[in-house]
Amino acid sequence: MGSKAVQLTSGSHHEHILASLHDLRLQGQLSDVTVQVDYEGDVEEFHAHQVMLAASSGYFKKILLSPHASRDKLSLSNMHSEDFSAFLEFVYTGKVEVARHKIGSVQAAAEFLDCDDLLKVCGEAISPFACDECDARFTQKHMLAYHKRSHTGKTIIEH
């Protein structure tokens, strides 16, 4: 009889693909879209790959899959170029370093661009303590402990 098929799997394939796409973007190679970001007259252009934008952003997916869309140049208004740059870095690498005071701004960009993964990590950075019962998030550990008591049925305020 015939031999059984064997599935060949690489644990690092996705990392290599992302790294290669990131290098191509940084070198300006094979990019097929320019995103012009305009914040109060301060305009900056970013080169990217449509497939990366569409795969990571509901906003870009909707625009790029629209039959009437201009796919070679897109414009974004009222977004800081630093926030869009952080979005792109995250899209191409799965990580981005952001100053703590800028996380809210990057989170707002992620929400506007409908990038769930970036939105999630921003939320975790802002409120790192999560309740394992209901996923409520807190900025301070003692507030999480206080909240957890609500799941036990114990009175929170004792007389």
PDB file of C-alpha atoms in Angstrom:
ATOM      1  CA  MET A   1       0.000   0.000   0.000  1.00  0.00           C
ATOM      2  CA  GLY A   2       0.937   3.677  -0.105  1.00  0.00           C
ATOM      3  CA  SER A   3       2.942   5.334   2.591  1.00  0.00           C
ATOM      4  CA  LYS A   4       1.370   7.710   5.082  1.00  0.00           C
ATOM      5  CA  ALA A   5       1.792  11.405   4.533  1.00  0.00           C
ATOM      6  CA  VAL A   6       3.992  13.295   6.950  1.00  0.00           C
ATOM      7  CA  GLN A   7       3.274  16.885   7.864  1.00  0.00           C
ATOM      8  CA  LEU A   8       6.399  19.012   7.817  1.00  0.00           C
ATOM      9  CA  THR A   9       6.140  21.967  10.168  1.00  0.00           C
ATOM     10  CA  SER A  10       8.506  24.780  10.979  1.00  0.00           C
ATOM     11  CA  GLY A  11       8.148  26.508  14.312  1.00  0.00           C
ATOM     12  CA  SER A  12      10.032  29.543  13.037  1.00  0.00           C
ATOM     13  CA  HIS A  13       8.607  29.952   9.529  1.00  0.00           C
ATOM     14  CA  HIS A  14       6.233  32.788  10.452  1.00  0.00           C
ATOM     15  CA  GLU A  15       9.045  34.654  12.210  1.00  0.00           C
ATOM     16  CA  HIS A  16      11.284  34.374   9.142  1.00  0.00           C
ATOM     17  CA  ILE A  17       8.509  35.581   6.839  1.00  0.00           C
ATOM     18  CA  LEU A  18       7.733  38.576   9.072  1.00  0.00           C
ATOM     19  CA  ALA A  19      11.428  39.437   9.368  1.00  0.00           C
ATOM     20  CA  SER A  20      11.869  39.250   5.588  1.00  0.00           C
ATOM     21  CA  LEU A  21       8.824  41.432   4.948  1.00  0.00           C
ATOM     22  CA  HIS A  22      10.050  43.920   7.544  1.00  0.00           C
ATOM     23  CA  ASP A  23      13.473  44.073   5.864  1.00  0.00           C
ATOM     24  CA  LEU A  24      11.832  44.578   2.467  1.00  0.00           C
ATOM     25  CA  ARG A  25       9.769  47.458   3.865  1.00  0.00           C
ATOM     26  CA  LEU A  26      12.778  49.099   5.514  1.00  0.00           C
ATOM     27  CA  GLN A  27      14.728  48.839   2.252  1.00  0.00           C
ATOM     28  CA  GLY A  28      11.781  50.166   0.234  1.00  0.00           C
ATOM     29  CA  GLN A  29      11.642  47.007  -1.843  1.00  0.00           C
ATOM     30  CA  LEU A  30       8.460  45.491  -3.285  1.00  0.00           C
ATOM     31  CA  SER A  31       6.243  47.903  -1.369  1.00  0.00           C
ATOM     32  CA  ASP A  32       3.036  48.483  -3.275  1.00  0.00           C
ATOM     33  CA  VAL A  33       1.340  51.208  -1.242  1.00  0.00           C
ATOM     34  CA  THR A  34       2.290  54.578   0.197  1.00  0.00           C
ATOM     35  CA  VAL A  35       0.403  55.800   3.244  1.00  0.00           C
ATOM     36  CA  GLN A  36       0.463  59.555   3.651  1.00  0.00           C
ATOM     37  CA  VAL A  37      -0.092  60.540   7.283  1.00  0.00           C
ATOM     38  CA  ASP A  38      -1.141  64.141   7.880  1.00  0.00           C
ATOM     39  CA  TYR A  39      -1.444  65.602  11.356  1.00  0.00           C
ATOM     40  CA  GLU A  40      -2.244  69.318  11.342  1.00  0.00           C
ATOM     41  CA  GLY A  41      -0.203  69.921   8.194  1.00  0.00           C
ATOM     42  CA  ASP A  42       2.754  67.780   9.269  1.00  0.00           C
ATOM     43  CA  VAL A  43       2.837  65.178   6.480  1.00  0.00           C
ATOM     44  CA  GLU A  44       4.937  62.029   6.391  1.00  0.00           C
ATOM     45  CA  GLU A  45       4.872  59.150   3.910  1.00  0.00           C
ATOM     46  CA  PHE A  46       5.295  55.473   4.755  1.00  0.00           C
ATOM     47  CA  HIS A  47       5.848  52.640   2.293  1.00  0.00           C
ATOM     48  CA  ALA A  48       4.244  49.298   3.031  1.00  0.00           C
ATOM     49  CA  HIS A  49       2.757  46.155   1.523  1.00  0.00           C
ATOM     50  CA  GLN A  50      -0.993  46.075   0.947  1.00  0.00           C
ATOM     51  CA  VAL A  51      -1.261  42.477   2.077  1.00  0.00           C
ATOM     52  CA  MET A  52       0.351  43.300   5.444  1.00  0.00           C
ATOM     53  CA  LEU A  53      -1.949  46.268   6.025  1.00  0.00           C
ATOM     54  CA  ALA A  54      -5.067  44.330   5.022  1.00  0.00           C
ATOM     55  CA  ALA A  55      -4.122  41.296   7.121  1.00  0.00           C
ATOM     56  CA  SER A  56      -3.532  43.313  10.282  1.00  0.00           C
ATOM     57  CA  SER A  57      -6.029  46.176  10.057  1.00  0.00           C
ATOM     58  CA  GLY A  58      -9.762  46.034   9.484  1.00  0.00           C
ATOM     59  CA  TYR A  59      -9.610  49.674   8.400  1.00  0.00           C
ATOM     60  CA  PHE A  60      -7.069  49.003   5.645  1.00  0.00           C
ATOM     61  CA  LYS A  61      -8.702  45.714   4.652  1.00  0.00           C
ATOM     62  CA  LYS A  62     -11.988  47.502   3.996  1.00  0.00           C
ATOM     63  CA  ILE A  63     -10.289  50.234   1.957  1.00  0.00           C
ATOM     64  CA  LEU A  64      -7.930  47.980   0.011  1.00  0.00           C
ATOM     65  CA  LEU A  65     -10.646  45.473  -0.893  1.00  0.00           C
ATOM     66  CA  SER A  66     -13.030  48.196  -2.034  1.00  0.00           C
ATOM     67  CA  PRO A  67     -13.506  48.024  -5.819  1.00  0.00           C
ATOM     68  CA  HIS A  68     -13.148  51.809  -6.141  1.00  0.00           C
ATOM     69  CA  ALA A  69     -10.087  52.245  -3.953  1.00  0.00           C
ATOM     70  CA  SER A  70      -6.890  53.853  -5.105  1.00  0.00           C
ATOM     71  CA  ARG A  71      -4.483  51.176  -3.919  1.00  0.00           C
ATOM     72  CA  ASP A  72      -1.126  52.811  -4.541  1.00  0.00           C
ATOM     73  CA  LYS A  73      -1.532  55.856  -2.272  1.00  0.00           C
ATOM     74  CA  LEU A  74      -3.671  56.122   0.860  1.00  0.00           C
ATOM     75  CA  SER A  75      -4.154  59.096   3.161  1.00  0.00           C
ATOM     76  CA  LEU A  76      -4.665  59.265   6.911  1.00  0.00           C
ATOM     77  CA  SER A  77      -5.555  62.518   8.621  1.00  0.00           C
ATOM     78  CA  ASN A  78      -5.439  63.485  12.289  1.00  0.00           C
ATOM     79  CA  MET A  79      -3.002  60.763  13.304  1.00  0.00           C
ATOM     80  CA  HIS A  80       0.507  61.442  14.546  1.00  0.00           C
ATOM     81  CA  SER A  81       3.155  59.958  12.278  1.00  0.00           C
ATOM     82  CA  GLU A  82       4.860  58.461  15.373  1.00  0.00           C
ATOM     83  CA  ASP A  83       1.684  56.514  16.157  1.00  0.00           C
ATOM     84  CA  PHE A  84       1.385  55.232  12.604  1.00  0.00           C
ATOM     85  CA  SER A  85       5.068  54.329  12.628  1.00  0.00           C
ATOM     86  CA  ALA A  86       4.489  52.340  15.841  1.00  0.00           C
ATOM     87  CA  PHE A  87       1.529  50.609  14.177  1.00  0.00           C
ATOM     88  CA  LEU A  88       3.689  49.643  11.178  1.00  0.00           C
ATOM     89  CA  GLU A  89       6.514  48.404  13.402  1.00  0.00           C
ATOM     90  CA  PHE A  90       4.033  46.209  15.268  1.00  0.00           C
ATOM     91  CA  VAL A  91       2.435  44.934  12.050  1.00  0.00           C
ATOM     92  CA  TYR A  92       5.778  43.846  10.631  1.00  0.00           C
ATOM     93  CA  THR A  93       7.429  42.531  13.806  1.00  0.00           C
ATOM     94  CA  GLY A  94       4.715  41.755  16.344  1.00  0.00           C
ATOM     95  CA  LYS A  95       6.338  44.131  18.823  1.00  0.00           C
ATOM     96  CA  VAL A  96       7.024  47.822  19.269  1.00  0.00           C
ATOM     97  CA  GLU A  97       8.700  49.932  21.931  1.00  0.00           C
ATOM     98  CA  VAL A  98       6.542  52.859  23.033  1.00  0.00           C
ATOM     99  CA  ALA A  99       7.170  55.472  25.707  1.00  0.00           C
ATOM    100  CA  ARG A 100       4.739  54.872  28.569  1.00  0.00           C
ATOM    101  CA  HIS A 101       3.139  58.302  28.120  1.00  0.00           C
ATOM    102  CA  LYS A 102       2.472  57.527  24.417  1.00  0.00           C
ATOM    103  CA  ILE A 103       0.683  54.191  24.905  1.00  0.00           C
ATOM    104  CA  GLY A 104      -2.751  55.827  24.988  1.00  0.00           C
ATOM    105  CA  SER A 105      -2.060  57.593  21.703  1.00  0.00           C
ATOM    106  CA  VAL A 106      -0.865  54.369  20.040  1.00  0.00           C
ATOM    107  CA  GLN A 107      -3.898  52.585  21.495  1.00  0.00           C
ATOM    108  CA  ALA A 108      -6.194  55.200  19.912  1.00  0.00           C
ATOM    109  CA  ALA A 109      -4.461  54.673  16.551  1.00  0.00           C
ATOM    110  CA  ALA A 110      -4.849  50.894  16.906  1.00  0.00           C
ATOM    111  CA  GLU A 111      -8.537  51.334  17.672  1.00  0.00           C
ATOM    112  CA  PHE A 112      -9.063  53.632  14.673  1.00  0.00           C
ATOM    113  CA  LEU A 113      -7.144  51.271  12.377  1.00  0.00           C
ATOM    114  CA  ASP A 114      -9.002  48.261  13.810  1.00  0.00           C
ATOM    115  CA  CYS A 115      -5.821  46.406  14.758  1.00  0.00           C
ATOM    116  CA  ASP A 116      -6.986  44.057  17.517  1.00  0.00           C
ATOM    117  CA  ASP A 117      -3.573  42.642  18.429  1.00  0.00           C
ATOM    118  CA  LEU A 118      -1.997  46.063  18.964  1.00  0.00           C
ATOM    119  CA  LEU A 119      -5.097  47.256  20.802  1.00  0.00           C
ATOM    120  CA  LYS A 120      -4.832  44.263  23.133  1.00  0.00           C
ATOM    121  CA  VAL A 121      -1.159  44.742  23.999  1.00  0.00           C
ATOM    122  CA  CYS A 122      -1.693  48.470  24.584  1.00  0.00           C
ATOM    123  CA  GLY A 123      -4.518  47.647  26.984  1.00  0.00           C
ATOM    124  CA  GLU A 124      -2.344  45.110  28.781  1.00  0.00           C
ATOM    125  CA  ALA A 125       0.448  47.659  29.124  1.00  0.00           C
ATOM    126  CA  ILE A 126      -1.910  50.296  30.507  1.00  0.00           C
ATOM    127  CA  SER A 127      -3.749  47.883  32.810  1.00  0.00           C
ATOM    128  CA  PRO A 128      -1.419  44.924  33.380  1.00  0.00           C
ATOM    129  CA  PHE A 129      -3.378  43.181  36.150  1.00  0.00           C
ATOM    130  CA  ALA A 130      -6.222  40.995  34.835  1.00  0.00           C
ATOM    131  CA  CYS A 131      -8.876  39.085  36.750  1.00  0.00           C
ATOM    132  CA  ASP A 132      -8.822  35.418  35.735  1.00  0.00           C
ATOM    133  CA  GLU A 133     -12.551  35.154  36.497  1.00  0.00           C
ATOM    134  CA  CYS A 134     -13.948  37.930  34.302  1.00  0.00           C
ATOM    135  CA  ASP A 135     -10.992  39.543  32.466  1.00  0.00           C
ATOM    136  CA  ALA A 136     -11.491  42.905  34.175  1.00  0.00           C
ATOM    137  CA  ARG A 137      -8.188  44.815  34.087  1.00  0.00           C
ATOM    138  CA  PHE A 138      -6.571  47.047  36.690  1.00  0.00           C
ATOM    139  CA  THR A 139      -3.573  49.342  36.806  1.00  0.00           C
ATOM    140  CA  GLN A 140      -2.717  48.408  40.390  1.00  0.00           C
ATOM    141  CA  LYS A 141      -2.296  44.956  41.881  1.00  0.00           C
ATOM    142  CA  HIS A 142      -4.127  45.791  45.113  1.00  0.00           C
ATOM    143  CA  MET A 143      -7.196  46.875  43.115  1.00  0.00           C
ATOM    144  CA  LEU A 144      -7.223  43.470  41.413  1.00  0.00           C
ATOM    145  CA  ALA A 145      -7.081  41.763  44.820  1.00  0.00           C
ATOM    146  CA  TYR A 146      -9.927  43.961  46.024  1.00  0.00           C
ATOM    147  CA  HIS A 147     -11.948  43.128  42.887  1.00  0.00           C
ATOM    148  CA  LYS A 148     -11.368  39.369  43.233  1.00  0.00           C
ATOM    149  CA  ARG A 149     -13.230  39.427  46.530  1.00  0.00           C
ATOM    150  CA  SER A 150     -16.401  40.242  44.573  1.00  0.00           C
ATOM    151  CA  HIS A 151     -16.228  36.770  42.992  1.00  0.00           C
ATOM    152  CA  THR A 152     -16.087  34.985  46.348  1.00  0.00           C
ATOM    153  CA  GLY A 153     -19.330  36.333  47.747  1.00  0.00           C
ATOM    154  CA  LYS A 154     -17.498  37.898  50.671  1.00  0.00           C
ATOM    155  CA  THR A 155     -18.570  41.350  51.646  1.00  0.00           C
ATOM    156  CA  ILE A 156     -16.108  43.924  50.512  1.00  0.00           C
ATOM    157  CA  ILE A 157     -16.886  46.421  53.238  1.00  0.00           C
ATOM    158  CA  GLU A 158     -17.131  44.908  56.671  1.00  0.00           C
ATOM    159  CA  HIS A 159     -18.920  46.601  59.551  1.00  0.00           C
TER     160      HIS A 159
END
